[in-house]
Short mmCIF file of N, CA and C in Angstrom, two decimals:
data_model
loop_
_atom_site.label_atom_id
_atom_site.label_comp_id
_atom_site.label_asym_id
_atom_site.label_seq_id
_atom_site.Cartn_x
_atom_site.Cartn_y
_atom_site.Cartn_z
N ALA A 1 -1.90 -1.88 -8.15
CA ALA A 1 -1.53 -2.26 -6.80
C ALA A 1 -1.07 -1.02 -6.04
N VAL A 2 -1.46 -0.98 -4.79
CA VAL A 2 -1.09 0.13 -3.92
C VAL A 2 0.25 -0.15 -3.26
N GLY A 3 0.50 -1.41 -2.91
CA GLY A 3 1.74 -1.75 -2.25
C GLY A 3 1.86 -3.24 -2.02
N VAL A 4 2.97 -3.63 -1.39
CA VAL A 4 3.26 -5.02 -1.08
C VAL A 4 3.59 -5.12 0.40
N VAL A 5 2.99 -6.10 1.08
CA VAL A 5 3.19 -6.30 2.52
C VAL A 5 3.80 -7.68 2.75
N GLY A 6 4.80 -7.74 3.62
CA GLY A 6 5.40 -9.01 3.98
C GLY A 6 5.11 -9.34 5.44
N TYR A 7 4.81 -10.60 5.73
CA TYR A 7 4.50 -11.05 7.07
C TYR A 7 5.48 -12.13 7.50
N ILE A 8 5.83 -12.12 8.79
CA ILE A 8 6.63 -13.20 9.36
C ILE A 8 5.80 -13.88 10.44
N GLU A 9 6.13 -15.12 10.69
CA GLU A 9 5.43 -15.91 11.71
C GLU A 9 6.08 -15.66 13.06
N THR A 10 5.29 -15.28 14.06
CA THR A 10 5.76 -15.11 15.44
C THR A 10 4.94 -16.03 16.33
N PRO A 11 5.38 -16.24 17.56
CA PRO A 11 4.58 -17.08 18.47
C PRO A 11 3.18 -16.54 18.74
N ARG A 12 2.98 -15.24 18.57
CA ARG A 12 1.67 -14.63 18.79
C ARG A 12 0.86 -14.50 17.51
N GLY A 13 1.41 -14.92 16.40
CA GLY A 13 0.69 -14.81 15.13
C GLY A 13 1.52 -14.08 14.08
N MET A 14 0.86 -13.68 13.01
CA MET A 14 1.55 -13.01 11.92
C MET A 14 1.84 -11.55 12.27
N ARG A 15 3.01 -11.07 11.81
CA ARG A 15 3.41 -9.69 12.05
C ARG A 15 4.00 -9.13 10.76
N THR A 16 3.65 -7.88 10.44
CA THR A 16 4.20 -7.27 9.22
C THR A 16 5.66 -6.94 9.45
N ILE A 17 6.46 -7.19 8.43
CA ILE A 17 7.88 -6.87 8.54
C ILE A 17 8.24 -5.68 7.67
N LYS A 18 7.74 -5.63 6.48
CA LYS A 18 8.01 -4.50 5.59
C LYS A 18 6.79 -4.25 4.71
N THR A 19 6.49 -2.97 4.49
CA THR A 19 5.44 -2.58 3.55
C THR A 19 6.05 -1.60 2.57
N VAL A 20 5.96 -1.91 1.29
CA VAL A 20 6.48 -1.03 0.25
C VAL A 20 5.29 -0.55 -0.57
N PHE A 21 5.11 0.77 -0.63
CA PHE A 21 4.01 1.35 -1.39
C PHE A 21 4.49 1.70 -2.79
N SER A 22 3.57 1.75 -3.73
CA SER A 22 3.90 2.04 -5.12
C SER A 22 4.23 3.52 -5.29
N GLN A 23 4.82 3.84 -6.43
CA GLN A 23 5.23 5.21 -6.69
C GLN A 23 4.05 6.10 -7.00
N HIS A 24 3.12 5.64 -7.82
CA HIS A 24 1.98 6.44 -8.23
C HIS A 24 0.70 5.81 -7.71
N ASN A 25 -0.03 6.54 -6.90
CA ASN A 25 -1.34 6.10 -6.44
C ASN A 25 -2.38 7.10 -6.96
N SER A 26 -3.51 6.60 -7.40
CA SER A 26 -4.54 7.47 -7.94
C SER A 26 -5.19 8.29 -6.82
N ASP A 27 -5.87 9.34 -7.22
CA ASP A 27 -6.57 10.17 -6.24
C ASP A 27 -7.68 9.38 -5.55
N GLU A 28 -8.27 8.44 -6.26
CA GLU A 28 -9.31 7.60 -5.65
C GLU A 28 -8.73 6.83 -4.47
N CYS A 29 -7.54 6.33 -4.64
CA CYS A 29 -6.88 5.58 -3.57
C CYS A 29 -6.47 6.51 -2.43
N LYS A 30 -5.95 7.68 -2.78
CA LYS A 30 -5.52 8.63 -1.75
C LYS A 30 -6.70 9.13 -0.92
N ARG A 31 -7.88 9.19 -1.52
CA ARG A 31 -9.07 9.61 -0.79
C ARG A 31 -9.34 8.72 0.42
N ARG A 32 -8.99 7.44 0.31
CA ARG A 32 -9.24 6.49 1.39
C ARG A 32 -8.41 6.83 2.63
N PHE A 33 -7.29 7.51 2.47
CA PHE A 33 -6.43 7.83 3.59
C PHE A 33 -6.82 9.13 4.30
N TYR A 34 -7.84 9.82 3.80
CA TYR A 34 -8.28 11.08 4.39
C TYR A 34 -9.74 11.00 4.82
N MET A 35 -10.04 11.67 5.91
CA MET A 35 -11.42 11.75 6.36
C MET A 35 -12.16 12.84 5.57
N ASN A 36 -11.46 13.92 5.26
CA ASN A 36 -12.07 15.06 4.58
C ASN A 36 -11.17 15.46 3.40
N TRP A 37 -11.46 14.98 2.22
CA TRP A 37 -10.57 15.12 1.07
C TRP A 37 -10.44 16.56 0.60
N TYR A 38 -11.55 17.30 0.51
CA TYR A 38 -11.48 18.63 -0.07
C TYR A 38 -10.75 19.61 0.83
N ARG A 39 -10.67 19.33 2.15
CA ARG A 39 -9.99 20.23 3.06
C ARG A 39 -8.54 19.83 3.31
N SER A 40 -8.14 18.67 2.83
CA SER A 40 -6.79 18.17 3.11
C SER A 40 -5.77 18.77 2.14
N LYS A 41 -4.51 18.57 2.48
CA LYS A 41 -3.43 19.08 1.63
C LYS A 41 -2.98 18.04 0.60
N LYS A 42 -3.57 16.86 0.66
CA LYS A 42 -3.33 15.78 -0.32
C LYS A 42 -1.86 15.40 -0.40
N LYS A 43 -1.27 15.15 0.76
CA LYS A 43 0.15 14.83 0.85
C LYS A 43 0.41 13.35 1.11
N ALA A 44 -0.61 12.51 1.07
CA ALA A 44 -0.42 11.09 1.36
C ALA A 44 0.51 10.45 0.33
N HIS A 45 1.49 9.74 0.80
CA HIS A 45 2.44 8.97 -0.02
C HIS A 45 3.31 9.83 -0.93
N THR A 46 3.53 11.10 -0.60
CA THR A 46 4.44 11.91 -1.41
C THR A 46 5.89 11.53 -1.12
N ARG A 47 6.17 11.15 0.12
CA ARG A 47 7.53 10.71 0.45
C ARG A 47 7.86 9.39 -0.22
N THR A 48 6.87 8.55 -0.40
CA THR A 48 7.09 7.29 -1.10
C THR A 48 7.48 7.54 -2.54
N ALA A 49 6.83 8.50 -3.19
CA ALA A 49 7.17 8.84 -4.58
C ALA A 49 8.59 9.40 -4.66
N GLN A 50 8.99 10.19 -3.66
CA GLN A 50 10.34 10.71 -3.63
C GLN A 50 11.36 9.59 -3.45
N LYS A 51 10.97 8.58 -2.67
CA LYS A 51 11.87 7.45 -2.43
C LYS A 51 12.12 6.68 -3.72
N TRP A 52 11.09 6.54 -4.56
CA TRP A 52 11.25 5.84 -5.83
C TRP A 52 12.06 6.66 -6.83
N ALA A 53 12.14 7.98 -6.63
CA ALA A 53 12.78 8.86 -7.61
C ALA A 53 14.30 8.84 -7.53
N ASP A 54 14.87 8.85 -6.34
CA ASP A 54 16.33 8.93 -6.24
C ASP A 54 16.98 7.55 -6.08
N GLU A 55 18.28 7.50 -6.29
CA GLU A 55 19.01 6.23 -6.29
C GLU A 55 19.09 5.59 -4.91
N GLU A 56 19.29 6.40 -3.87
CA GLU A 56 19.35 5.85 -2.51
C GLU A 56 18.02 5.23 -2.10
N GLY A 57 16.95 5.88 -2.49
CA GLY A 57 15.62 5.35 -2.20
C GLY A 57 15.38 4.04 -2.90
N LYS A 58 15.81 3.94 -4.17
CA LYS A 58 15.65 2.70 -4.91
C LYS A 58 16.45 1.57 -4.28
N LYS A 59 17.64 1.90 -3.77
CA LYS A 59 18.45 0.88 -3.09
C LYS A 59 17.77 0.39 -1.82
N SER A 60 17.16 1.32 -1.08
CA SER A 60 16.47 0.91 0.15
C SER A 60 15.23 0.07 -0.17
N ILE A 61 14.54 0.40 -1.26
CA ILE A 61 13.38 -0.38 -1.68
C ILE A 61 13.82 -1.78 -2.11
N GLU A 62 14.91 -1.86 -2.85
CA GLU A 62 15.45 -3.17 -3.24
C GLU A 62 15.86 -3.98 -2.01
N ALA A 63 16.44 -3.31 -1.01
CA ALA A 63 16.81 -3.99 0.23
C ALA A 63 15.57 -4.50 0.95
N ASP A 64 14.49 -3.71 0.93
CA ASP A 64 13.24 -4.14 1.54
C ASP A 64 12.68 -5.38 0.85
N PHE A 65 12.73 -5.40 -0.49
CA PHE A 65 12.25 -6.57 -1.22
C PHE A 65 13.12 -7.79 -0.96
N ALA A 66 14.44 -7.58 -0.83
CA ALA A 66 15.34 -8.69 -0.53
C ALA A 66 15.06 -9.24 0.86
N LYS A 67 14.78 -8.35 1.81
CA LYS A 67 14.47 -8.78 3.17
C LYS A 67 13.16 -9.56 3.20
N LYS A 68 12.19 -9.13 2.38
CA LYS A 68 10.93 -9.87 2.29
C LYS A 68 11.15 -11.26 1.73
N ALA A 69 11.95 -11.35 0.68
CA ALA A 69 12.20 -12.65 0.06
C ALA A 69 12.91 -13.59 1.02
N LYS A 70 13.75 -13.06 1.88
CA LYS A 70 14.53 -13.90 2.79
C LYS A 70 13.73 -14.34 4.01
N TYR A 71 12.99 -13.43 4.64
CA TYR A 71 12.38 -13.71 5.93
C TYR A 71 10.88 -13.97 5.92
N CYS A 72 10.16 -13.43 4.99
CA CYS A 72 8.69 -13.47 5.04
C CYS A 72 8.15 -14.85 4.68
N THR A 73 7.12 -15.25 5.41
CA THR A 73 6.43 -16.50 5.10
C THR A 73 5.19 -16.25 4.26
N VAL A 74 4.63 -15.05 4.36
CA VAL A 74 3.44 -14.68 3.60
C VAL A 74 3.68 -13.31 2.98
N ILE A 75 3.35 -13.17 1.70
CA ILE A 75 3.45 -11.88 1.02
C ILE A 75 2.08 -11.56 0.42
N SER A 76 1.62 -10.34 0.65
CA SER A 76 0.31 -9.90 0.15
C SER A 76 0.47 -8.62 -0.65
N VAL A 77 -0.45 -8.41 -1.57
CA VAL A 77 -0.49 -7.20 -2.38
C VAL A 77 -1.69 -6.38 -1.96
N LEU A 78 -1.49 -5.08 -1.79
CA LEU A 78 -2.59 -4.17 -1.50
C LEU A 78 -3.14 -3.66 -2.82
N CYS A 79 -4.42 -3.87 -3.05
CA CYS A 79 -5.07 -3.45 -4.30
C CYS A 79 -6.24 -2.52 -3.97
N HIS A 80 -6.64 -1.75 -4.94
CA HIS A 80 -7.81 -0.88 -4.73
C HIS A 80 -8.74 -0.95 -5.92
N THR A 81 -9.99 -0.64 -5.66
CA THR A 81 -11.00 -0.62 -6.72
C THR A 81 -10.93 0.70 -7.47
N GLN A 82 -11.60 0.76 -8.60
CA GLN A 82 -11.67 1.99 -9.40
C GLN A 82 -13.14 2.38 -9.56
N PRO A 83 -13.68 3.13 -8.60
CA PRO A 83 -15.11 3.44 -8.66
C PRO A 83 -15.50 4.35 -9.83
N LYS A 84 -14.57 5.08 -10.41
CA LYS A 84 -14.93 5.96 -11.53
C LYS A 84 -15.36 5.17 -12.76
N LEU A 85 -14.94 3.91 -12.84
CA LEU A 85 -15.33 3.08 -13.98
C LEU A 85 -16.78 2.62 -13.90
N PHE A 86 -17.37 2.67 -12.69
CA PHE A 86 -18.73 2.18 -12.50
C PHE A 86 -19.77 3.28 -12.50
N LYS A 87 -19.37 4.51 -12.61
CA LYS A 87 -20.29 5.66 -12.62
C LYS A 87 -21.16 5.71 -11.36
N LEU A 88 -20.54 5.42 -10.23
CA LEU A 88 -21.24 5.50 -8.96
C LEU A 88 -21.01 6.86 -8.32
N HIS A 89 -21.78 7.16 -7.30
CA HIS A 89 -21.62 8.41 -6.58
C HIS A 89 -20.36 8.38 -5.72
N GLU A 90 -19.92 7.20 -5.36
CA GLU A 90 -18.77 7.04 -4.47
C GLU A 90 -17.48 7.37 -5.20
N LYS A 91 -16.58 8.10 -4.53
CA LYS A 91 -15.30 8.46 -5.13
C LYS A 91 -14.13 7.81 -4.42
N LYS A 92 -14.35 7.35 -3.20
CA LYS A 92 -13.29 6.66 -2.47
C LYS A 92 -13.18 5.22 -2.94
N SER A 93 -11.97 4.78 -3.14
CA SER A 93 -11.81 3.38 -3.56
C SER A 93 -11.76 2.49 -2.32
N HIS A 94 -12.08 1.23 -2.51
CA HIS A 94 -11.96 0.25 -1.45
C HIS A 94 -10.60 -0.40 -1.59
N ILE A 95 -9.90 -0.55 -0.47
CA ILE A 95 -8.57 -1.16 -0.48
C ILE A 95 -8.68 -2.55 0.12
N MET A 96 -8.09 -3.53 -0.58
CA MET A 96 -8.13 -4.91 -0.11
C MET A 96 -6.74 -5.51 -0.18
N GLU A 97 -6.54 -6.55 0.57
CA GLU A 97 -5.25 -7.23 0.61
C GLU A 97 -5.42 -8.61 0.01
N VAL A 98 -4.62 -8.91 -1.01
CA VAL A 98 -4.70 -10.18 -1.70
C VAL A 98 -3.41 -10.94 -1.44
N GLN A 99 -3.55 -12.13 -0.86
CA GLN A 99 -2.39 -12.93 -0.53
C GLN A 99 -1.87 -13.63 -1.79
N ILE A 100 -0.57 -13.52 -2.04
CA ILE A 100 -0.03 -14.12 -3.26
C ILE A 100 0.95 -15.26 -2.98
N ILE A 101 1.65 -15.23 -1.84
CA ILE A 101 2.64 -16.28 -1.56
C ILE A 101 2.49 -16.75 -0.12
N GLY A 102 2.41 -18.06 0.07
CA GLY A 102 2.55 -18.70 1.38
C GLY A 102 1.32 -18.70 2.23
N GLY A 103 1.33 -19.62 3.20
CA GLY A 103 0.29 -19.69 4.23
C GLY A 103 -1.07 -20.08 3.70
N GLU A 104 -2.04 -20.01 4.61
CA GLU A 104 -3.43 -20.27 4.28
C GLU A 104 -4.18 -18.95 4.34
N SER A 105 -5.27 -18.85 3.62
CA SER A 105 -6.05 -17.62 3.64
C SER A 105 -6.72 -17.42 4.99
N ALA A 106 -6.92 -18.50 5.78
CA ALA A 106 -7.53 -18.39 7.09
C ALA A 106 -6.56 -17.79 8.11
N ASP A 107 -5.25 -17.80 7.82
CA ASP A 107 -4.26 -17.25 8.75
C ASP A 107 -4.30 -15.75 8.82
N MET A 108 -4.79 -15.10 7.79
CA MET A 108 -4.76 -13.64 7.74
C MET A 108 -5.81 -13.10 8.60
#
């Protein structure tokens, strides 16, 4: 999993309230966040990893999860494919959102 997204119901529709990304993301997943991988500095989600490393960051992540549990009506998980397992020419993974709690799939 790449991360977890929480949604709340508003009069205009669903709105994200908190997104928590995982500590370790593979290079395949990070490629999706860049237009030109070989020329980039490959810094995507480095601050997220730092947040998971120290105690204050872990407390803020726990607070984010508590806020999701209290307010969110729909919770989804961000997942990515692993193209290296298929021996394809493609190196970028596809990222998808899988709904795990609440609502209907047509609401997303």
